[in-house]
Coordinates of C-alpha atoms and ligand atoms in Angstrom, one line a residue:
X1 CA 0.0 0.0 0.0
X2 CA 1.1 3.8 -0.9
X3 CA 1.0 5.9 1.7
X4 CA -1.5 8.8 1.5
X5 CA 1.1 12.1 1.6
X6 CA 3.2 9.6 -1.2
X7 CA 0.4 9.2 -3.3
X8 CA -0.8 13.2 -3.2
X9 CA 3.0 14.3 -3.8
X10 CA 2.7 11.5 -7.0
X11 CA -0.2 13.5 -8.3
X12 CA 0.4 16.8 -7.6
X13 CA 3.9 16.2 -8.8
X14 CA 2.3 15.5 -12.6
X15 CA 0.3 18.6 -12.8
X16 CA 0.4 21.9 -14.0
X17 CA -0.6 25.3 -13.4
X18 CA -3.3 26.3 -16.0
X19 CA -1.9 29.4 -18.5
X20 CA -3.3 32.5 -17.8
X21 CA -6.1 34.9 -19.8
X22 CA -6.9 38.5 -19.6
X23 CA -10.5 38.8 -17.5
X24 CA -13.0 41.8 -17.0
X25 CA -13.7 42.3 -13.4
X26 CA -17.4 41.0 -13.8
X27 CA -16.0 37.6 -14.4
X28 CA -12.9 37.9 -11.9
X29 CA -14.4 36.8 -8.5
X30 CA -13.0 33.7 -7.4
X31 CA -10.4 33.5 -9.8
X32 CA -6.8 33.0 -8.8
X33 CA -4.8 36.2 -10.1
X34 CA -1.7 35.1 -12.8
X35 CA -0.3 38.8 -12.0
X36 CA 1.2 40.8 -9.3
X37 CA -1.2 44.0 -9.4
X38 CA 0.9 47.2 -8.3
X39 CA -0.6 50.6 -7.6
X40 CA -0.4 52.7 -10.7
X41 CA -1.1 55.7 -8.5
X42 CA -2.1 57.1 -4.9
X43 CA -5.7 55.3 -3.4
X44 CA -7.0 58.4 -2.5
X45 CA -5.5 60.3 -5.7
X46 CA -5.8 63.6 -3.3
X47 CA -6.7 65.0 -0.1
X48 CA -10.1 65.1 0.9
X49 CA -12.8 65.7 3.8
X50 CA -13.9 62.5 5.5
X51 CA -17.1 64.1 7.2
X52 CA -19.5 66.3 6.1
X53 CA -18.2 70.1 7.6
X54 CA -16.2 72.5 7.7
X55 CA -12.3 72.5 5.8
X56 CA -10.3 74.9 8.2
X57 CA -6.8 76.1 9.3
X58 CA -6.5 74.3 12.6
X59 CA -5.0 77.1 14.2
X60 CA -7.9 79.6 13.7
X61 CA -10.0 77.2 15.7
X62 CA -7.5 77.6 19.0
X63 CA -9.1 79.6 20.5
X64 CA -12.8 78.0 20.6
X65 CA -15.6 78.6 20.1
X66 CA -14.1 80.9 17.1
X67 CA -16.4 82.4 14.6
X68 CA -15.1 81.9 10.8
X69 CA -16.6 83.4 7.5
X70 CA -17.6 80.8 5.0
X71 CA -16.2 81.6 1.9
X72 CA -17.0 79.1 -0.4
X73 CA -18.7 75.3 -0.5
X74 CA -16.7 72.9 -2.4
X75 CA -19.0 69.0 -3.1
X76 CA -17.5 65.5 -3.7
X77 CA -15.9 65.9 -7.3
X78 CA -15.6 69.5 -7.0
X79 CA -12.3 71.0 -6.3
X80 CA -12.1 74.2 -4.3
X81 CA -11.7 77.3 -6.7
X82 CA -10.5 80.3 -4.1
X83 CA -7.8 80.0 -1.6
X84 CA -8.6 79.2 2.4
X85 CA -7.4 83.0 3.5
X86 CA -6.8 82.6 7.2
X87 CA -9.9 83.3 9.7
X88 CA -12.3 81.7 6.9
X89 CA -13.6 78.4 6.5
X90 CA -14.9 76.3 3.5
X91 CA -18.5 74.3 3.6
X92 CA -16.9 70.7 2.6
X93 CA -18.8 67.6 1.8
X94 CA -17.5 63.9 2.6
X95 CA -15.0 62.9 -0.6
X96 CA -14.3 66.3 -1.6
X97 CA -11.2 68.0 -2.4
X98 CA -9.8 69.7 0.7
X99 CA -8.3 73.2 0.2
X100 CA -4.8 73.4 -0.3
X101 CA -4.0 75.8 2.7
X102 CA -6.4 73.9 5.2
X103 CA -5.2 71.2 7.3
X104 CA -8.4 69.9 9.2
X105 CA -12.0 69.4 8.9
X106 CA -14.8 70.2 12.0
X107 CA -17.8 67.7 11.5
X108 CA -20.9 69.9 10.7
X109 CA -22.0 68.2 14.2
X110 CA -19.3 70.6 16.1
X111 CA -20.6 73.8 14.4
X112 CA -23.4 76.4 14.7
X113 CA -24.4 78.5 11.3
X114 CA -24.4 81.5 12.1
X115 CA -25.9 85.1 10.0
X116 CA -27.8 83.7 7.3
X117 CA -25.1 80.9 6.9
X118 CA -22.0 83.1 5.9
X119 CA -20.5 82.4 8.8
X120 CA -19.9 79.4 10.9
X121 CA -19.2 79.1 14.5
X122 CA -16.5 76.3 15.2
X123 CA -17.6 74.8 18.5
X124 CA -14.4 72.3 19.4
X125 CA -10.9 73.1 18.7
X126 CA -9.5 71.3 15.4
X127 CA -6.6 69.1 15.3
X128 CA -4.0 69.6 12.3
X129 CA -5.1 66.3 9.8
X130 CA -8.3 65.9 11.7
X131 CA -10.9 64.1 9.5
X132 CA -8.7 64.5 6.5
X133 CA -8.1 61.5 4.5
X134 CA -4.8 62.1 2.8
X135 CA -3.4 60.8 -0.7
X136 CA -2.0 57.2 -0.7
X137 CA -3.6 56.6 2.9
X138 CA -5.1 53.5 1.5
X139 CA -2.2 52.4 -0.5
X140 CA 0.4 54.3 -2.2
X141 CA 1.7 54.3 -5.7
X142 CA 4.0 51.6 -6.5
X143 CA 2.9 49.4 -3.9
X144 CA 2.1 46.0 -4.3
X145 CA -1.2 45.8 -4.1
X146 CA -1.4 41.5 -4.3
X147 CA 0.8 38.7 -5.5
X148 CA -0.2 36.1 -8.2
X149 CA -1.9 33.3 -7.1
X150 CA -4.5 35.8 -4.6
X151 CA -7.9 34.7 -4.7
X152 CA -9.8 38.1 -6.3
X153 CA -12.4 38.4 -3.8
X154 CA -15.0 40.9 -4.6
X155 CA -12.9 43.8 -1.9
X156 CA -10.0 42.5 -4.0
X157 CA -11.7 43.2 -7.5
X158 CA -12.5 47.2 -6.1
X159 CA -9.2 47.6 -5.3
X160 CA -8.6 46.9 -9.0
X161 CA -11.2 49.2 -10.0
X162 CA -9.8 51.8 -7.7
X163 CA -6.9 51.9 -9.4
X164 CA -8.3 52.3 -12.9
X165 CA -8.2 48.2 -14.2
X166 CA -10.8 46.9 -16.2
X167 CA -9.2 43.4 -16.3
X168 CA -7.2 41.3 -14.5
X169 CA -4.7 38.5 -16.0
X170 CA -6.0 35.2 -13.9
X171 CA -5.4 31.4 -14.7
X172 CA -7.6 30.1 -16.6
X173 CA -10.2 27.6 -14.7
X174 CA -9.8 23.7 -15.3
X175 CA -12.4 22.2 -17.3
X176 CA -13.2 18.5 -15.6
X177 CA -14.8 16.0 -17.7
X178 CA -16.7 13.3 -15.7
X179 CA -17.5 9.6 -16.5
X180 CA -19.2 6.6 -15.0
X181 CA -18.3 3.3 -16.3
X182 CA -19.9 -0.3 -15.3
X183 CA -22.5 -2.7 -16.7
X184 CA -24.7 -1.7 -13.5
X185 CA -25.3 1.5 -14.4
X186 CA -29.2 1.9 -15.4
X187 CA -30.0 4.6 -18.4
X188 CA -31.8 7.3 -15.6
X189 CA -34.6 7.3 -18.2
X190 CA -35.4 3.6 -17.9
X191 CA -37.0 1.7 -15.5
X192 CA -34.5 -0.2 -12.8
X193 CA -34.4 -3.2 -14.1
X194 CA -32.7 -6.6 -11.7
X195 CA -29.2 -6.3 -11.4
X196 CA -28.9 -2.4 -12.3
X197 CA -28.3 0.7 -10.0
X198 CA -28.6 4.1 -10.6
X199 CA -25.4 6.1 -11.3
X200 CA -24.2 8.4 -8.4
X201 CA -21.1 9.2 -8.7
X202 CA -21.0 11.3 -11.7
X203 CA -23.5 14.1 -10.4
X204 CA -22.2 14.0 -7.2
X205 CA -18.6 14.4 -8.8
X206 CA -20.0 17.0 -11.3
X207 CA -21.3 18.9 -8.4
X208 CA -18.1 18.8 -6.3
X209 CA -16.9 20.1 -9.9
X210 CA -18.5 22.7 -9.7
X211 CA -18.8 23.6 -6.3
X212 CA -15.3 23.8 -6.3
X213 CA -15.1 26.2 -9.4
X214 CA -14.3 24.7 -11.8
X215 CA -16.1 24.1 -15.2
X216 CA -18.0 20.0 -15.2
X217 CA -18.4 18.3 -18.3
X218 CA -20.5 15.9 -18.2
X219 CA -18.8 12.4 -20.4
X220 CA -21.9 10.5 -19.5
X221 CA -21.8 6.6 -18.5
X222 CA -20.4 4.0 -20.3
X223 CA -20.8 0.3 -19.6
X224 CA -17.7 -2.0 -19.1
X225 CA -17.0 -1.6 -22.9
X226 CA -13.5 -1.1 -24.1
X227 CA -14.1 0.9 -27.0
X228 CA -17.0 2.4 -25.6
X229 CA -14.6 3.5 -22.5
X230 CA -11.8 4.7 -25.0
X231 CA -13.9 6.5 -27.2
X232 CA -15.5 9.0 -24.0
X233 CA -11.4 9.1 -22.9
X234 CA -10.8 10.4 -26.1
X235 CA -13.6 13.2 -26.1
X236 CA -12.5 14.2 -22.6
X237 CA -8.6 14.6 -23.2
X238 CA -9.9 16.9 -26.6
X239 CA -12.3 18.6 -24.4
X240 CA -10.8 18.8 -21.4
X241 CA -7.9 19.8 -18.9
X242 CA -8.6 16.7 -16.8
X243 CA -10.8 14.0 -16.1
X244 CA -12.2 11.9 -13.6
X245 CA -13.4 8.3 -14.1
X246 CA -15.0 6.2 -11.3
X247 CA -15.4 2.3 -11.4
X248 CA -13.6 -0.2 -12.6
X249 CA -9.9 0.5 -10.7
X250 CA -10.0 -1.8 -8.1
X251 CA -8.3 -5.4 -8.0
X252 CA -11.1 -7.4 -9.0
X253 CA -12.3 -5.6 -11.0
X254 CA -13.0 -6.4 -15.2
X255 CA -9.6 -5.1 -16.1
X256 CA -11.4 -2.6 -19.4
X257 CA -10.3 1.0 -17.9
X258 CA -7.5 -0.4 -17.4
X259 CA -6.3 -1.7 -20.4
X260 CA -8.2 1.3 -22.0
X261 CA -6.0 4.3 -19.8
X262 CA -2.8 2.2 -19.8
X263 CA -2.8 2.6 -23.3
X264 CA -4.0 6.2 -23.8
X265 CA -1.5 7.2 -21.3
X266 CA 1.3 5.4 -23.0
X267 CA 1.6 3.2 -19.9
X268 CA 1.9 6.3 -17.2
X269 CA -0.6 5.5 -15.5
X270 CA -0.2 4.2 -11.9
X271 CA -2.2 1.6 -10.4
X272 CA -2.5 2.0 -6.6
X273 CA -3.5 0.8 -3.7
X274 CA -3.5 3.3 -1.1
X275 CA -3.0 3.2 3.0
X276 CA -6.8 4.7 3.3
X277 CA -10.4 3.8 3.9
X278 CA -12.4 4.4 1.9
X279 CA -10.9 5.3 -1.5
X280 CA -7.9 2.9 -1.4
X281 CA -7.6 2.1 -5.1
X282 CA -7.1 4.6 -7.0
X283 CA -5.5 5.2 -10.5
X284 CA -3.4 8.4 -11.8
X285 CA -1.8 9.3 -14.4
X286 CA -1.9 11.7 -17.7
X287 CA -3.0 11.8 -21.6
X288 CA -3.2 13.6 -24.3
X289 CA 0.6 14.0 -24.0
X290 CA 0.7 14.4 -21.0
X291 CA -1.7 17.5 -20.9
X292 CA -5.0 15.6 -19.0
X293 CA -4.3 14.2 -16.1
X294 CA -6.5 11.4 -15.1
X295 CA -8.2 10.5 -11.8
X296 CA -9.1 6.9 -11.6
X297 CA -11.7 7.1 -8.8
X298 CA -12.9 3.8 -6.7
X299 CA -16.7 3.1 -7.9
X300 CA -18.2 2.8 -4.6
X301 CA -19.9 6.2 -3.8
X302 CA -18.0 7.4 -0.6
X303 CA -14.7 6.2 -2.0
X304 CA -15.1 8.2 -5.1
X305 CA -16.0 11.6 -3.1
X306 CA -13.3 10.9 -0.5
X307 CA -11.0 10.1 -3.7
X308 CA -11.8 13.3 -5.5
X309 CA -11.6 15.4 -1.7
X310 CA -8.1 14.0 -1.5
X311 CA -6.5 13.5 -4.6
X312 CA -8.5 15.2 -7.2
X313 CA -9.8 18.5 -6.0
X314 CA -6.3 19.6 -4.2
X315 CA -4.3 18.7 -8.0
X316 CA -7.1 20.8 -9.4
X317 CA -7.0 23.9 -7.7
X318 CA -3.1 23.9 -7.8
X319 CA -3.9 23.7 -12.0
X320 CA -6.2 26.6 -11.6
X321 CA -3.6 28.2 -9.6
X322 CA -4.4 28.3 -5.9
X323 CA -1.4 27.9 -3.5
X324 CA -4.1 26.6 -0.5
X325 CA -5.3 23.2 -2.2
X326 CA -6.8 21.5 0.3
X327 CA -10.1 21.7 2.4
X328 CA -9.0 23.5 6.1
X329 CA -7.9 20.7 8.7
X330 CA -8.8 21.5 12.1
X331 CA -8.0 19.9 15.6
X332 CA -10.9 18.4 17.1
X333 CA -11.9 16.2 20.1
X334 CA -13.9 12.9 19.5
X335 CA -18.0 13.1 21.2
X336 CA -18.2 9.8 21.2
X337 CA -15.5 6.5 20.5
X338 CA -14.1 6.0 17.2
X339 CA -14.0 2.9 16.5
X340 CA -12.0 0.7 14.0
X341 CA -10.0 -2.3 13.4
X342 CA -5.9 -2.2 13.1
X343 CA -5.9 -2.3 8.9
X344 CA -2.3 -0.3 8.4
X345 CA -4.6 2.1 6.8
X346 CA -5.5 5.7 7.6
X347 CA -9.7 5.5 8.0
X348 CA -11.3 8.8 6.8
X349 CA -14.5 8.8 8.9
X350 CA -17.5 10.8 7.8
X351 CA -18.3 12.3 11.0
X352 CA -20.3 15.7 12.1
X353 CA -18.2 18.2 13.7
X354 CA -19.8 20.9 15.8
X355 CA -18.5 24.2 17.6
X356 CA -18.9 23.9 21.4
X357 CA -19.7 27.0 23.6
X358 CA -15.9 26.4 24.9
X359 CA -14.9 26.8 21.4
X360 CA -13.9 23.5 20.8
X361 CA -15.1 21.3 17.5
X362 CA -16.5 18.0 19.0
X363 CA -16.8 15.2 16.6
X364 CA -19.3 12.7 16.1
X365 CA -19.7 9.7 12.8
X366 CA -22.6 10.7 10.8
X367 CA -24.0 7.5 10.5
X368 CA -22.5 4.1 9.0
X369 CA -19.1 3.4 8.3
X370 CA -19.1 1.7 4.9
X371 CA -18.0 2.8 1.1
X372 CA -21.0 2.2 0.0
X373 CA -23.1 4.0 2.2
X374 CA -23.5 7.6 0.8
X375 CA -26.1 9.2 3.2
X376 CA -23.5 9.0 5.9
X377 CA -21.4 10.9 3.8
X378 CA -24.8 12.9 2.7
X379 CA -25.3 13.9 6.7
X380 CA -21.5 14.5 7.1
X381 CA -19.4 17.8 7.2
X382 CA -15.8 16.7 7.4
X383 CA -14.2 13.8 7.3
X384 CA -12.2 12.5 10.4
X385 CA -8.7 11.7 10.3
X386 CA -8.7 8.5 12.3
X387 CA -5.0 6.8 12.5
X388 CA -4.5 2.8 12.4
X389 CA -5.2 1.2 15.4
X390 CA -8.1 0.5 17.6
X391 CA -9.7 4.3 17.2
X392 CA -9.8 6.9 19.6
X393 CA -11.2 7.5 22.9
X394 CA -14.3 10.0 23.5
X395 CA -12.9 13.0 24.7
X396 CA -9.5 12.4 22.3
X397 CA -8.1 14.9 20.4
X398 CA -8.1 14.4 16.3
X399 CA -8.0 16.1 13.0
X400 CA -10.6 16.6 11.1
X401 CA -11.2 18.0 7.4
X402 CA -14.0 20.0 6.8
X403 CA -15.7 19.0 3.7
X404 CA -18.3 22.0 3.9
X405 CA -15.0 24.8 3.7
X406 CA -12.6 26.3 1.2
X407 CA -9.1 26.0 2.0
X408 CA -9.2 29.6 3.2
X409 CA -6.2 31.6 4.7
X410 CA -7.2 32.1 8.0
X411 CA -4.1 29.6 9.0
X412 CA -6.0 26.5 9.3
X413 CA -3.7 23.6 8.8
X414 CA -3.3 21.9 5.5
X415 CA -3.9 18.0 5.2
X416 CA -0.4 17.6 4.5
X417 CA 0.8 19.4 7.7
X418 CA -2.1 17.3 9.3
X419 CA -0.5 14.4 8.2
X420 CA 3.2 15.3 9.1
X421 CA 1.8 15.8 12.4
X422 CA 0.2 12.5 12.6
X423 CA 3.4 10.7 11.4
X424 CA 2.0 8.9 8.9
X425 CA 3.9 10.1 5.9
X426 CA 5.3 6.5 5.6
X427 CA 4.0 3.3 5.2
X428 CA 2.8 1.6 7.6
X429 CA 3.6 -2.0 7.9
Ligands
AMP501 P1 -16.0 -0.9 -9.2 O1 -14.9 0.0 -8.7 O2 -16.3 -0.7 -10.7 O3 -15.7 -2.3 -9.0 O4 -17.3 -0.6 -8.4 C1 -17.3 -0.7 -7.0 C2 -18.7 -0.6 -6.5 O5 -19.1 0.8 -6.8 C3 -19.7 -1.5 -7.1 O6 -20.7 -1.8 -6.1 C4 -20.4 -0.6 -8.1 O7 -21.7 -1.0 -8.5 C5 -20.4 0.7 -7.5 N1 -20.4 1.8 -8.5 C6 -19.5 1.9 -9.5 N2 -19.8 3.0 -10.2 C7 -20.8 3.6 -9.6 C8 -21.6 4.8 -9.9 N3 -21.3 5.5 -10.9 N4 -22.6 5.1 -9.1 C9 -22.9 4.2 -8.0 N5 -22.3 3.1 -7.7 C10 -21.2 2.8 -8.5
MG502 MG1 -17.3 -1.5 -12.2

């Protein structure tokens, strides 16, 4: 058996960051940014009143309450057109240009009009700067505003616009082609008939596609047909930047996507069986040249979802550029026992995983343990990281993978660090 960590680096070691392409803001959110953006000029370009009130020279208000003549009144996207002259004052609205020779705002709050409004009487004394919002205050010129590989979020994407961009250079955004194969698998149009099942994997993987933000296309089902598998292989590495088959990977299994991928792949593809439960076979390898990689997914419903969480969806956000791949890992303490049987494999429990009032995430299995079983998965929100053994202990502390997350930058830890700290980067015996 492979251990997990050896398997991912396998994997991610075959893949590729997706080129990049020129995007308008409206379709940037949520891409990965292929540039570093740096600021072409000041954010703000000038000085300007950050209330509504009155743009003074501090030091006429020293002596307050001081009476000032208003000589002008100066809106957002105005700019003031007579000099401050000392013992004056300007009406100023919130975003407007401030005077040159002023140095401070008073609130309209902290002021009394006064004759008919041509004069103003400044109630508090004004500190030099005071609700002035100065140029570059936000960010300067020549600053780097973000990196490549930042995650435009929609503050991200007015930043740009605050600086002038109408696109953004981001990585393009994998297109995942998604089959079924086996003889089970009933047409969804047709009755069941004996023997038959209905397919589950592939909208569940198409979803997961998508969720995950990346483009699905859908290859459809195929029974345990060699040409029939080949030809929807072909069609996926011309259409797409990666594919994901489920069925037909595992030991006993009729040997077609086998044969079919070993050849298509001109014998790259690796055959493995993996220190996990669920998901432990498992196929990877690359087409088309080397362009498509291909995910081989176990056919039993929770093994291809767990599959895709830890192999597939990480290799796919590093080709759409993301430096966070994985789902957040978090510590946790087990509710209840965990339970399981020595097996040299890492078990990946579908479990619920609630905040306490104490702030601790207490864990609990969603229902039945078994590959087949997808409601457990259905009810689940992470998956538990349970090492080989005899499980763990109510009240032990574990790791847990939140399935209901993106890998977000708040410093959870990444499955790989999870796993380093778990010492099981090597096979076990
Ligand atoms: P296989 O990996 O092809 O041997 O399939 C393992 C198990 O998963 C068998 O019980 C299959 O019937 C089931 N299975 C395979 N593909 C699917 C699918 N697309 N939807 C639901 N069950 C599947
Ligand atoms: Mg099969």
């Amino acid at each position: 058996m492979v251990p997990l960590a050896q398997a991912r680096r396998e994997v991610l070691g075959a893949v590729r960051v997706l080129p990049a392409e020129p995007v308008t803001l409206d379709e940037a959110v949520g891409r990965v940014s292929a540039q570093t953006v740096t600021a072409s000029g000041d954010i703000p370009p000038f000085a300007n009143s950050a209330m509504d009130g009155y743009a003074v020279r501090a030091s006429d208000t020293s002596g307050a309450p001081a009476v000032l003549e208003v000589v002008a009144e100066i809106m957002a996207g105005d700019v003031p057109r007579v000099p401050l002259g000392p013992g004056t004052a300007m009406r100023i609205m919130t975003g407007a240009s401030m005077p040159e020779e002023a140095d401070a705002v008073v609130p309209v709050e902290q002021t009394e009009v006064e004759k008919g409004r041509e004069r103003v009487r400044v109630l508090t004394v004004a500190q030099p700067g005071e609700f002035v919002r100065f140029p570059g205050d936000d960010i300067r010129a020549g600053e780097e505003v973000f990196y490549a590989s930042t995650v435009l979020t929609p503050a991200r994407i007015g930043v740009l616009s605050s600086l002038g961009m109408t696109e953004v250079v981001v990585h393009k955004v994998p297109r995942v082609g998604v089959l079924s194969t086996g003889d089970e698998l009933a047409d969804p149009t047709e009755p069941l008939f004996p023997g038959k099942i209905r397919d589950s994997n592939r909208p569940a993987l198409l979803a997961l596609v998508r969720q995950s933000g990346f483009t699905a296309v859908d290859l459809g089902t195929v029974g345990d047909d060699e040409d029939a598998i080949g030809a929807a292989m072909r069609l996926g590495a011309s259409c797409c930047d990666a594919v994901l088959t489920s069925g037909g990977v595992s030991v006993g299994d009729v040997d077609l996507v086998k044969v079919v991928l070993d050849e298509l792949s001109g014998g790259s593809m690796r055959w493995m069986q993996v220190a996990i439960k669920p998901a432990k076979p498992f196929a990877f390898g690359t087409i088309a040249d080397g362009r498509v990689p291909v995910f081989g997914l176990a056919g039993n419903p929770v093994s291809a979802v767990v599959g895709f969480e830890v192999f597939a969806r990480p290799a796919l956000r590093m080709m759409a550029g993301h430096l966070q791949r994985d789902r957040p890992v978090l510590r946790a303490v087990a509710a209840t026992d965990l339970r399981r049987r020595r097996d040299g494999k890492l078990h990946l429990m579908r479990v619920v995983v609630r905040q306490q009032d104490d702030g601790t995430m207490s864990v609990v299995p969603s229902g039945v343990q078994a590959s087949h079983m997808l409601n457990a998965l259905a009810e689940a929100n992470a998956l538990a990281l349970v090492p080989d053994g005899e499980g763990l202990r109510a009240g032990q502390r574990l790791e847990v993978m939140m399935l209901d997350s993106q890998a977000d930058e708040s410093g959870a830890r990444s499955l790989d660090d999870a796993l380093e700290a778990m010492k099981i980067l090597e096979a076990p015996a």
